[in-house]
Coordinates of C-alpha atoms and ligand atoms in Angstrom, one line a residue:
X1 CA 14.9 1.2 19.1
X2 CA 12.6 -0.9 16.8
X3 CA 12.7 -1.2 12.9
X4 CA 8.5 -0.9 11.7
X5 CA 7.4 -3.0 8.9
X6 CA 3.7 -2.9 7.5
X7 CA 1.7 -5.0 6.6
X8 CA -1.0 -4.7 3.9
X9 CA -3.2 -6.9 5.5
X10 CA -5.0 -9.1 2.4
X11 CA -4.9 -9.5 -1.0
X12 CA -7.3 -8.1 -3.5
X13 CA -8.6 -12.1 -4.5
X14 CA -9.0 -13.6 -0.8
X15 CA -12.0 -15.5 -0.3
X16 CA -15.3 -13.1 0.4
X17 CA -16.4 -15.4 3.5
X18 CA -16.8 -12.5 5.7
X19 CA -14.1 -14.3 8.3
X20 CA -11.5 -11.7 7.4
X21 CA -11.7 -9.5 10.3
X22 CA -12.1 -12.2 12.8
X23 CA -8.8 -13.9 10.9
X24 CA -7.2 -11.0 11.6
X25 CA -8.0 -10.4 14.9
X26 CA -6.8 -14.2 16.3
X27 CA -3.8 -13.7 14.1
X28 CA -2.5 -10.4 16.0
X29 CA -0.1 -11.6 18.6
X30 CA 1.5 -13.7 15.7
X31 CA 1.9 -10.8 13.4
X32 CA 3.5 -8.7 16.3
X33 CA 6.1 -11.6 16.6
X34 CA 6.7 -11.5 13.0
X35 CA 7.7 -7.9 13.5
X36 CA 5.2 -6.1 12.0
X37 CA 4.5 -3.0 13.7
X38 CA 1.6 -1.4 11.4
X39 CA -1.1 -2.9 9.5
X40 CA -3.2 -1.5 6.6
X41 CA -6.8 -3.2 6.4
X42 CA -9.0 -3.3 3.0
X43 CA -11.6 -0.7 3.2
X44 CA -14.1 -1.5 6.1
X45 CA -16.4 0.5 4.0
X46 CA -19.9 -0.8 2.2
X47 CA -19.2 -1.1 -1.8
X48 CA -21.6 -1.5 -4.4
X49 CA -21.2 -5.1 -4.5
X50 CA -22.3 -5.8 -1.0
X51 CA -20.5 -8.6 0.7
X52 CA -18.1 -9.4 -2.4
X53 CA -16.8 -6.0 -2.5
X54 CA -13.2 -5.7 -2.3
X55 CA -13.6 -2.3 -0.9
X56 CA -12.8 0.2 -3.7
X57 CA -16.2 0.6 -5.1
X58 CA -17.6 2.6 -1.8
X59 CA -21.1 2.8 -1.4
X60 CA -21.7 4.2 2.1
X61 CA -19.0 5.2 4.6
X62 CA -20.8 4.9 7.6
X63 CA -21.8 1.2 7.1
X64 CA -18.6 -0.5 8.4
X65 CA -20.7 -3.7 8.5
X66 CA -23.5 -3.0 10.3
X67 CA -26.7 -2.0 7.8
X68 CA -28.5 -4.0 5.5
X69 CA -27.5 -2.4 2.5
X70 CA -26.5 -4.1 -1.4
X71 CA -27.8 -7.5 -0.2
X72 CA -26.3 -7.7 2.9
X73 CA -25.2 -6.4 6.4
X74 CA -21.2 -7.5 6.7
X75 CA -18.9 -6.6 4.5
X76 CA -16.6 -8.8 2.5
X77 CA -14.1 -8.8 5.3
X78 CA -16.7 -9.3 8.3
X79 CA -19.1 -6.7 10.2
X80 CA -18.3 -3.5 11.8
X81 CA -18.4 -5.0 15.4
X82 CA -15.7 -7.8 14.1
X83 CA -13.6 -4.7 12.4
X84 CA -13.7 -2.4 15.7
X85 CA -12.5 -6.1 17.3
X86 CA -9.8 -6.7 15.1
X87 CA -8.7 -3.1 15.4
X88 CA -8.3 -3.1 19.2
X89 CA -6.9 -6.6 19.2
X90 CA -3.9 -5.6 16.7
X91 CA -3.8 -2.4 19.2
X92 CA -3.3 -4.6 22.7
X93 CA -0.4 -6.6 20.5
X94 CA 1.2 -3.2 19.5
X95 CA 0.4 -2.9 16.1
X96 CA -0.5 0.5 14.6
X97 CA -3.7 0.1 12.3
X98 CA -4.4 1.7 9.1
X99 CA -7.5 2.4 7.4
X100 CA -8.2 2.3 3.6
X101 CA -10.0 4.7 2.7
X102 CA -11.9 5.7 -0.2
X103 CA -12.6 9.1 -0.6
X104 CA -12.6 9.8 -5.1
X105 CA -15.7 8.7 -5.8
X106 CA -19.0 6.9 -5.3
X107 CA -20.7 3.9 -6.8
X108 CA -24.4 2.4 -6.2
X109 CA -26.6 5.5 -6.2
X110 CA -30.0 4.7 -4.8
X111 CA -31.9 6.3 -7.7
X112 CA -31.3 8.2 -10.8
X113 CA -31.7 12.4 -11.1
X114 CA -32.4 14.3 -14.1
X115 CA -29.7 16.6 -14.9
X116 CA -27.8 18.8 -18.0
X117 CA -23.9 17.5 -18.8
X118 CA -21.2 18.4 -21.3
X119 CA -20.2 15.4 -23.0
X120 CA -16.0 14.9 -22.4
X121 CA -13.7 13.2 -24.3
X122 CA -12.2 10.0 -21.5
X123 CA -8.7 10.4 -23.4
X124 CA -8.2 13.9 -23.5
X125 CA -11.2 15.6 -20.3
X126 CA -9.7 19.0 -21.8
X127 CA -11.7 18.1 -24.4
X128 CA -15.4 19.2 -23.2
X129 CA -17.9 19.5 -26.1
X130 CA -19.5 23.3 -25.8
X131 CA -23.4 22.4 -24.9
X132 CA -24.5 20.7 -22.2
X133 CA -26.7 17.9 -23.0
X134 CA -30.0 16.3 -21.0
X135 CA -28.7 14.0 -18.4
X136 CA -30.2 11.4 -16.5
X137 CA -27.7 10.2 -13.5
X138 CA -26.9 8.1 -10.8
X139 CA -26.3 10.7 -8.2
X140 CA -28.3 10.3 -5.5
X141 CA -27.2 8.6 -2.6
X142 CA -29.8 8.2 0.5
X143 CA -28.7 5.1 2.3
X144 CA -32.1 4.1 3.3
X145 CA -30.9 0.9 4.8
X146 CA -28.5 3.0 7.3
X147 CA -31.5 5.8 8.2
X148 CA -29.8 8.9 8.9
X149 CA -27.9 6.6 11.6
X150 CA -24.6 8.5 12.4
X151 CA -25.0 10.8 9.4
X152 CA -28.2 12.5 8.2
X153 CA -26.3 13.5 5.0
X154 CA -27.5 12.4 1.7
X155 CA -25.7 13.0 -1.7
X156 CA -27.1 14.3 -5.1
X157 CA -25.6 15.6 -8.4
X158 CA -24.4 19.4 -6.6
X159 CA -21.6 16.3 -4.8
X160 CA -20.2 15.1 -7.9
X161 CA -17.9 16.6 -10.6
X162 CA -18.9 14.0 -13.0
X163 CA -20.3 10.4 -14.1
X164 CA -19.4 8.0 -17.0
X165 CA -23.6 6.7 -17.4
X166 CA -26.1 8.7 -18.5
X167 CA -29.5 6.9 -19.2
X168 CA -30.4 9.1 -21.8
X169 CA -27.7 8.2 -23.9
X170 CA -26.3 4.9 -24.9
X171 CA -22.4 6.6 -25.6
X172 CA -19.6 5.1 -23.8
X173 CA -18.3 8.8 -22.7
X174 CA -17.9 10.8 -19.4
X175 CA -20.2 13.4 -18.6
X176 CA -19.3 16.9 -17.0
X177 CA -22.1 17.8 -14.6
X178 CA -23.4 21.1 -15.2
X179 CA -21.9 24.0 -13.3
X180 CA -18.6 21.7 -12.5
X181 CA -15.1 21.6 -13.7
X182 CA -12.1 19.8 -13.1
X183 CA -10.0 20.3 -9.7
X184 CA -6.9 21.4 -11.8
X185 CA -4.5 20.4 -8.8
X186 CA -4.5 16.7 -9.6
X187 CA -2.5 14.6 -11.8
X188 CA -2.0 15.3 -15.5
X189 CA -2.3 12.1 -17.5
X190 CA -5.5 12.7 -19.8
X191 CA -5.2 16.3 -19.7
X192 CA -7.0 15.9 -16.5
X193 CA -7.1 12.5 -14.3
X194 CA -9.4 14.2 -11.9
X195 CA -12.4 11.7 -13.1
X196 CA -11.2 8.1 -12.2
X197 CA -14.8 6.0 -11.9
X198 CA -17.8 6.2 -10.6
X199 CA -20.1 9.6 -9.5
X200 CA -16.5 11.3 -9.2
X201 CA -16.8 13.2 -5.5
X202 CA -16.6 17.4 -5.7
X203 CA -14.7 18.1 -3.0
X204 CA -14.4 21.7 -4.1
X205 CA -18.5 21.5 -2.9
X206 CA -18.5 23.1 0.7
X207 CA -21.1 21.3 2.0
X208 CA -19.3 17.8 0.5
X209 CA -15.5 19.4 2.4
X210 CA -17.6 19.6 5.6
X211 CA -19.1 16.3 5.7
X212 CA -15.7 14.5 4.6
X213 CA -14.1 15.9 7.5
X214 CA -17.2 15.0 9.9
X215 CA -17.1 11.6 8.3
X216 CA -13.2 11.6 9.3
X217 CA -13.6 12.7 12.8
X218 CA -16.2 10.4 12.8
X219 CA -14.2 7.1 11.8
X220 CA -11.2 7.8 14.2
X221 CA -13.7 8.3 17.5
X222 CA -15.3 4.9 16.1
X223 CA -13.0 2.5 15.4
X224 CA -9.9 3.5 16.8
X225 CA -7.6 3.2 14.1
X226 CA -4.8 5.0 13.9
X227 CA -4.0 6.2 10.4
X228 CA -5.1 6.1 6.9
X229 CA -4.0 4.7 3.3
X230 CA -5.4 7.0 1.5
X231 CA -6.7 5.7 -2.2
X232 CA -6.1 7.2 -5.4
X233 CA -4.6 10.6 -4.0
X234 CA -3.3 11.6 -7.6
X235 CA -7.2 11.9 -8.2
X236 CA -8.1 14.1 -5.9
X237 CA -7.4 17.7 -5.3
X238 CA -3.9 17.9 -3.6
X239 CA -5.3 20.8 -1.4
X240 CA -7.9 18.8 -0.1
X241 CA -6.3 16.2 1.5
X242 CA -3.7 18.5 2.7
X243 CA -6.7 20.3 4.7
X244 CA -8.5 17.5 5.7
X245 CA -5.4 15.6 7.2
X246 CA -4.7 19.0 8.9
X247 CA -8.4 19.2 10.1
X248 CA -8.2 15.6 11.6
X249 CA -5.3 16.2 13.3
X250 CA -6.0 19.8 14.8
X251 CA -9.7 17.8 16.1
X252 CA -8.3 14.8 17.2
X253 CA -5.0 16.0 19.1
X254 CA -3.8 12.9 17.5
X255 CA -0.7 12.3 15.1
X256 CA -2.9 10.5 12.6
X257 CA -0.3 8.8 10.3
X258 CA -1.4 8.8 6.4
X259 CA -0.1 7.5 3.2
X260 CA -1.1 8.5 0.2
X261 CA -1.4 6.1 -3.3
X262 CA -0.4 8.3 -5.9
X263 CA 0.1 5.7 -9.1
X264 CA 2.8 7.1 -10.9
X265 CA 6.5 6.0 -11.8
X266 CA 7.6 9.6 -12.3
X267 CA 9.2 10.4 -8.9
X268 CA 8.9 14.4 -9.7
X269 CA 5.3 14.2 -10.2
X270 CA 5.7 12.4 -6.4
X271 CA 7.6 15.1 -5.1
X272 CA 5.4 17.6 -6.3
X273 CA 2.4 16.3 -4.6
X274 CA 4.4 15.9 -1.2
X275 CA 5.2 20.0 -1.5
X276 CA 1.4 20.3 -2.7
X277 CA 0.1 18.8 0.2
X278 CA 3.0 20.4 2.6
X279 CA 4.4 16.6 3.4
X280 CA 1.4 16.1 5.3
X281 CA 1.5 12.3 4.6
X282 CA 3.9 9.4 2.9
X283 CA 3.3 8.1 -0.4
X284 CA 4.4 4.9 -1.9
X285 CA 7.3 4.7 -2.9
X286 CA 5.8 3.6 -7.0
X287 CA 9.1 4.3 -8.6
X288 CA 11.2 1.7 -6.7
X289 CA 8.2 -0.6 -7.4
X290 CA 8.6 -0.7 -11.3
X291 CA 12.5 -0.4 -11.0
X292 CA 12.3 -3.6 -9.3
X293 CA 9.8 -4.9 -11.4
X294 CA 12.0 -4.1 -14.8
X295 CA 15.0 -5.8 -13.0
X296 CA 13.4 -8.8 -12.9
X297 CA 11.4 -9.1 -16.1
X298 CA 14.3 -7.7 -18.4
X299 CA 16.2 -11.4 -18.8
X300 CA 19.3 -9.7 -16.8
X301 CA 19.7 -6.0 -18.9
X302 CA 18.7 -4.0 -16.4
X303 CA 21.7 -1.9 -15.2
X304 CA 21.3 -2.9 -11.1
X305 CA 23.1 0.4 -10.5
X306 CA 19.9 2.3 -11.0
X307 CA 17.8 0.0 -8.7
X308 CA 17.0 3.2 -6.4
X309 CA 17.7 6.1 -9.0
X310 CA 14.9 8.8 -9.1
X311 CA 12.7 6.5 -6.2
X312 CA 11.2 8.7 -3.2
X313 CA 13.8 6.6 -1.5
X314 CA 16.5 8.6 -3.0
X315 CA 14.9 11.7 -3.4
X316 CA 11.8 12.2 -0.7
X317 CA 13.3 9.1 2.0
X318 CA 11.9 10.8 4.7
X319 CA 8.4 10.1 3.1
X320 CA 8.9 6.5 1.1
X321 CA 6.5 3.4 2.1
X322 CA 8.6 1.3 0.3
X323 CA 6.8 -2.0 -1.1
X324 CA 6.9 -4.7 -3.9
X325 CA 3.5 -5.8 -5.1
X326 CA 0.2 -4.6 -4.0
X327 CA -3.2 -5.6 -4.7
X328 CA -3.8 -3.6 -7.7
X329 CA -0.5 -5.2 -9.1
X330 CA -1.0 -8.8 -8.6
X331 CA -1.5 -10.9 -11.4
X332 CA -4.8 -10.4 -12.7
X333 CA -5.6 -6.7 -11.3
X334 CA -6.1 -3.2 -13.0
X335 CA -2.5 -2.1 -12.4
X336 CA -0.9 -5.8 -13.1
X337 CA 2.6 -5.1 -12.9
X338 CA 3.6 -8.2 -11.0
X339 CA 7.4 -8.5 -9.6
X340 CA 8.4 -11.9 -10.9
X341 CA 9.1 -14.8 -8.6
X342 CA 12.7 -15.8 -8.6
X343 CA 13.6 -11.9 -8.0
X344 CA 10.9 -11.2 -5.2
X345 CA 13.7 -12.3 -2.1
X346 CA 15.6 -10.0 -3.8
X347 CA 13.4 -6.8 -4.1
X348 CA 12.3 -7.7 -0.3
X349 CA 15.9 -8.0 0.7
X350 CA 16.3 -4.5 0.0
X351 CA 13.3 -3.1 0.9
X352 CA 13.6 -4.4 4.4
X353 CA 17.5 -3.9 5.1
X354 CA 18.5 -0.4 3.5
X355 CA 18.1 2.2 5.6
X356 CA 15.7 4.2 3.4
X357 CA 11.6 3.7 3.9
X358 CA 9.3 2.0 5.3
X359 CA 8.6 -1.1 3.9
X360 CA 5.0 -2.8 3.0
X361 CA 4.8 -6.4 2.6
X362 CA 1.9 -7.8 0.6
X363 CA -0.1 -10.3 2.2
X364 CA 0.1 -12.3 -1.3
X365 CA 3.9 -12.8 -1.1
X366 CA 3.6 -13.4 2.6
X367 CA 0.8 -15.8 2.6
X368 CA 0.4 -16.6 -1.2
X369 CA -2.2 -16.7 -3.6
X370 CA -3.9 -19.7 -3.6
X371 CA -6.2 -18.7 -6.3
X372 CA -3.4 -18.2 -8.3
X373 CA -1.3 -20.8 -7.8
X374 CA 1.1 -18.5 -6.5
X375 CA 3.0 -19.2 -3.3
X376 CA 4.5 -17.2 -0.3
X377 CA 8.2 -15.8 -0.7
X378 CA 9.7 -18.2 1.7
X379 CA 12.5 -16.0 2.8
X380 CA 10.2 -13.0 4.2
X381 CA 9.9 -14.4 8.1
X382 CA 13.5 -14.0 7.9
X383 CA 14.1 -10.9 6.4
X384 CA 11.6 -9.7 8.6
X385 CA 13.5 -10.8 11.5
X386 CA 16.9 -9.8 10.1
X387 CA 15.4 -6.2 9.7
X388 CA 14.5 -6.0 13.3
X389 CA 17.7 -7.0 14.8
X390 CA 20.4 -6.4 12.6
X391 CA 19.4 -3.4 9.6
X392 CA 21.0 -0.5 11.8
X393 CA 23.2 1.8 11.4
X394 CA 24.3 3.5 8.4
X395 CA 24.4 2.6 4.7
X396 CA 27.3 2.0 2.8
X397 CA 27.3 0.9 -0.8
X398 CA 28.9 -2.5 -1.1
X399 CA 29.3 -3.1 -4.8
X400 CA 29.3 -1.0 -7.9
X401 CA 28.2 -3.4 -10.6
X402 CA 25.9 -3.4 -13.1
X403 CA 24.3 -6.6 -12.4
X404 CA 24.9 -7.4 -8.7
X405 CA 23.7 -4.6 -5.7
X406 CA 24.9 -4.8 -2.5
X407 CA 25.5 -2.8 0.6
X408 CA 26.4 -3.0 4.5
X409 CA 24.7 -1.9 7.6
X410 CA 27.4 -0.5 9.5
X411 CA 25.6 -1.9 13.0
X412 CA 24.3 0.2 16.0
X413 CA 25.7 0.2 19.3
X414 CA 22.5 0.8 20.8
X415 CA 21.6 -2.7 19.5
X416 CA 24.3 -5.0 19.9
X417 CA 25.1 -8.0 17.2
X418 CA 23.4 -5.4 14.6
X419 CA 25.1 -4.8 11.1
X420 CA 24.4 -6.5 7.8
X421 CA 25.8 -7.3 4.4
X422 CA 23.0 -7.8 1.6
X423 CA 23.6 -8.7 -2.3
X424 CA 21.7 -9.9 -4.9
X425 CA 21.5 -10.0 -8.7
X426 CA 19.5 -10.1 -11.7
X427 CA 21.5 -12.3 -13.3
X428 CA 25.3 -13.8 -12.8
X429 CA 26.2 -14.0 -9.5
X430 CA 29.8 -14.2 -7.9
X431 CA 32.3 -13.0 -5.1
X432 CA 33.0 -9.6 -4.2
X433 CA 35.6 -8.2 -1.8
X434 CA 33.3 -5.7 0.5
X435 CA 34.8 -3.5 3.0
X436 CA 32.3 -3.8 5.9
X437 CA 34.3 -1.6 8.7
X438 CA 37.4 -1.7 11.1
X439 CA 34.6 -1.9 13.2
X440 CA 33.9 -5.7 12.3
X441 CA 38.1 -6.7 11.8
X442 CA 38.3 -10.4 12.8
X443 CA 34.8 -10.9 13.2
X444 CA 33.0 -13.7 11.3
X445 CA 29.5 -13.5 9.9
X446 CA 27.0 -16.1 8.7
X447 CA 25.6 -16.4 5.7
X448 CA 21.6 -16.1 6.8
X449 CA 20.6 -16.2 3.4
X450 CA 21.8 -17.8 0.3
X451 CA 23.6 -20.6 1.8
X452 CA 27.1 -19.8 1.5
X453 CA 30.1 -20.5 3.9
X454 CA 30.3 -18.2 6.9
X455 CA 33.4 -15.1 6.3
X456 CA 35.7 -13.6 8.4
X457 CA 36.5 -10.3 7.9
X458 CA 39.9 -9.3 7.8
X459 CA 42.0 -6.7 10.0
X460 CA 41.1 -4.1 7.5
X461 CA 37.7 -4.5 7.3
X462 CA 37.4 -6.1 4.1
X463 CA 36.2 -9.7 3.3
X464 CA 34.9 -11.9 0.2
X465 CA 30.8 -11.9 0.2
X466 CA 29.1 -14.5 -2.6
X467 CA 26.0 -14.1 -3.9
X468 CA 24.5 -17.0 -6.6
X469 CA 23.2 -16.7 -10.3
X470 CA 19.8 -14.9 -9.8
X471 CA 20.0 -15.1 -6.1
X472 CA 20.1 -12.9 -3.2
X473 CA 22.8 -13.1 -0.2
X474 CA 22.4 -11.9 4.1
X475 CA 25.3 -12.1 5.7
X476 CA 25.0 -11.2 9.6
X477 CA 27.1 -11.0 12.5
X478 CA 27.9 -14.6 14.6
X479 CA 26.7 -12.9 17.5
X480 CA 23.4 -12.3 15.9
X481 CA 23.6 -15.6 14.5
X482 CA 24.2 -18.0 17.5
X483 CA 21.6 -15.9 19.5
X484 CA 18.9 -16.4 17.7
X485 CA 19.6 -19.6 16.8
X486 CA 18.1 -18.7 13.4
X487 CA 19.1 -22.2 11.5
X488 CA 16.9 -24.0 13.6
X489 CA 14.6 -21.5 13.3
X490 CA 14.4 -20.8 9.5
X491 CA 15.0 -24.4 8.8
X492 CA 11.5 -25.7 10.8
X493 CA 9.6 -23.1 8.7
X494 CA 11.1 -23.7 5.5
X495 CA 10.1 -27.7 6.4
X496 CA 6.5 -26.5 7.1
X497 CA 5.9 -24.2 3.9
X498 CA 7.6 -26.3 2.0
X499 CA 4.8 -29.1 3.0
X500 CA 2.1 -26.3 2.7
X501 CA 2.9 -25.7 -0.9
X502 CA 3.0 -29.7 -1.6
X503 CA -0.4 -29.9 0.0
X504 CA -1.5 -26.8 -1.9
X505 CA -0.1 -28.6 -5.4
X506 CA -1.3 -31.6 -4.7
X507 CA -5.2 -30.4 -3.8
X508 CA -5.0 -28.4 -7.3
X509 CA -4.3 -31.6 -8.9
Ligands
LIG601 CA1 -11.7 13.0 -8.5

């Protein structure tokens, strides 16, 4: 009996040396200590822009790496041979891996194709002017770098819904190919958000359908991974990725685990795509993401009672990757929605100890930002650790407050010294009388986190837990505590991050 944490391994600004996978790979044994049990690489994919790619602007899926194409054979990350490495590496250390993929649209055509489009309105797409206009467009995808290698299929305007370039007019507009529509089973925003960038991919097209799912076959026999994050789902036609996944897994006898990114804070709009695509995958949990953002960017108003209201952890928790930050939301990035500092030990407190979801953790708040500035929650390795050995057993709401959120682990007998009490605030802190369980009468626990005086908890289950102004409290059991001799531990890392980050603001002057 394990608890799983991912890991989404990088961060969208990390330096494009091409050492990525390699980094990776040496790190795995490390990470599997850590207690990460799944990792979720960048896209291994070629982009448009070559070696500095982050991934997202897909060029060629079969170049992994391994074809000089857009200036350059690797990839931001590494090559392919380095990726299939890293994959089996993290595999021999017992880490699931992940791969991002990119499936919406294409960027980087290899030439241009004359065509007729209907001029659409990028606010409103409903809005499609009635004549079709002369079109010239980058549709055609040949890969001439790659030769047919692995896939003979090449790409022209019948593959694509629609384009936001035509050469034939200067317009800033988006462009409805002739003969296409919308997929009407995506998300809503704009009338239609079918069209996100790029040649937008028609996955209504047959021959497109078949090739996707050759290309997925394809990628699982090749590098071995084993699952996907799937990018920009609300995009794409629900019923496609529900087939597809289904596909995969009927071919490769395999479970294939997949999780879906579908940006949106409306949890119903998340619970209708899980029915749309018959709970075929896991999406992130988005909600939770901007509740915990809010509670710490609203100077303390944010009523902590609603910290999981209307979150897939509530209402879909059977299907909730649970996370803080991502790339897209660091500081800087399209979807910049960055959890604030002093309240991420909080937000990854309860991410890693309820019992609800699997939680993400973002390489950025693991390892930092050094391009930023920004540095590594230094309570994580902890949590991490507290997760695996003591967040068991069932949830029970601790406090009812609007400003401080707490609950117990009730413990598992299948894993002994398990149980744990987590609290934490957006804003005053304070002591609250908890009832942790008959279960625990007479038993002292530690204070893991938040450096408070140890409790004992008294014959009827109840004892006082403190949390501090802004802070977050982990209270676990002795047992736990004097077995792992965590204070030794915790301390020695908190010494040797601590001297990172001088080094770090030192060097930055
Ligand atoms: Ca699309």
């Amino acid at each position: 009996m394990k608890n799983g944490v991912m890991l989404q391994g990088f961060e969208w600004e990390l330096p494009a040396d091409g050492r990525h996978w390699s980094f990776l790979k040496k790190q795995a044994k490390h990470f599997a200590r850590m207690g990460i049990t799944s990792l979720w690489l960048p896209p291994a994919t070629k982009g448009s822009g070559g070696a500095r790619d982050v991934g997202y602007g897909v060029y060629d899926l079969y170049d992994l790496g391994e074809f000089d194409q857009k200036g350059s054979v690797r990839t931001k990350y590494g090559t392919a041979r380095e990726y299939r490495a890293c994959v089996k590496a993290l595999r021999a250390a017992g880490i699931q891996t992940l791969a991002d993929t990119v499936l919406n649209h294409r960027l980087g055509a290899d030439g241009t194709e004359r065509t007729r489009a209907f001029p659409v309105n990028p606010e409103n797409r409903l809005e499609i002017e009635p004549e079709a206009v002369d079109a010239e467009v980058y549709t055609r995808f040949t890969f001439p770098g790659r030769g047919g290698r692995y896939s003979d299929f090449t790409w022209d305007a019948s593959c694509f819904t629609a384009v936001d370039w035509n050469g034939l007019d200067s317009r800033k507009s988006l462009w409805l190919l002739e003969g296409k529509r919308w997929a009407e089973d995506v998300d809503g925003e704009h009338g239609n958000y079918d069209y996100l960038m790029g040649a937008d991919v028609d996955v209504s097209e047959p021959r497109v359908r078949r090739e996707l799912n050759r290309w997925g076959r394809w990628y699982l026999v090749h590098t071995r991974v084993d699952g996907f994050r799937l990018d920009a789902v609300k995009h794409i036609s629900a019923a496609f990725y529900r087939d597809w996944l289904k596909a995969l897994r009927r071919a490769s006898r395999r479970e294939v685990y997949a999780v879906g990114e579908y940006w949106q804070p409306n949890v119903d709009c998340l619970l209708r795509y899980l029915d749309q695509v018959d709970h075929g995958m896991d999406l992130f949990d988005v909600p939770l993401h901007f509740h915990l953002r809010e509670a710490s960017s609203s100077g303390g108003a944010y009523d902590m009672r609603g910290l999981t209201r209307d979150t897939l952890t509530q209402r879909a928790p059977m299907c909730a990757v649970t996370f803080v930050d991502n790339h897209d939301t660091q500081p800087g990035q399209s979807l910049e929605s960055w959890v604030e500092g002093w309240f991420k030990a909080a937000a990854y407190g309860l991410i890693l100890l309820q019992k609800e979801g699997y939680p993400c953790v973002f390489w950025g708040d693991l390892f930092g930002i050094p391009s930023r500035g920004i540095g590594a929650v230094s309570e994580l390795p902890e949590l991490m650790r507290i997760r695996r050995w003591c967040a068991y057993g069932e949830e029970t709401r601790a406090v009812d407050d609007s400003h401080i959120y707490g609950f117990v682990r009730g413990g598992d007998a299948r894993v002994p010294g398990s149980g744990c009490v987590f609290l934490c605030t957006n804003a005053e802190g304070g002591v609250r009388r908890v009832e942790v369980g008959q279960d625990f009468a007479g038993q002292v626990f530690r204070c893991a986190i938040g450096g408070h005086e140890a409790v004992t908890v008294g014959p009827d289950g109840w004892a006082d837990f403190a949390v501090a102004d802004g802070g977050m409290s982990v209270y676990v059991p002795e047992e736990t505590w004097k077995v792992r001799a965590w204070r030794v531990w915790a301390s020695a890392k908190r010494g040797m991050r601590a001297a990172l980050h001088g080094a770090r603001v030192k060097l930055m002057g």
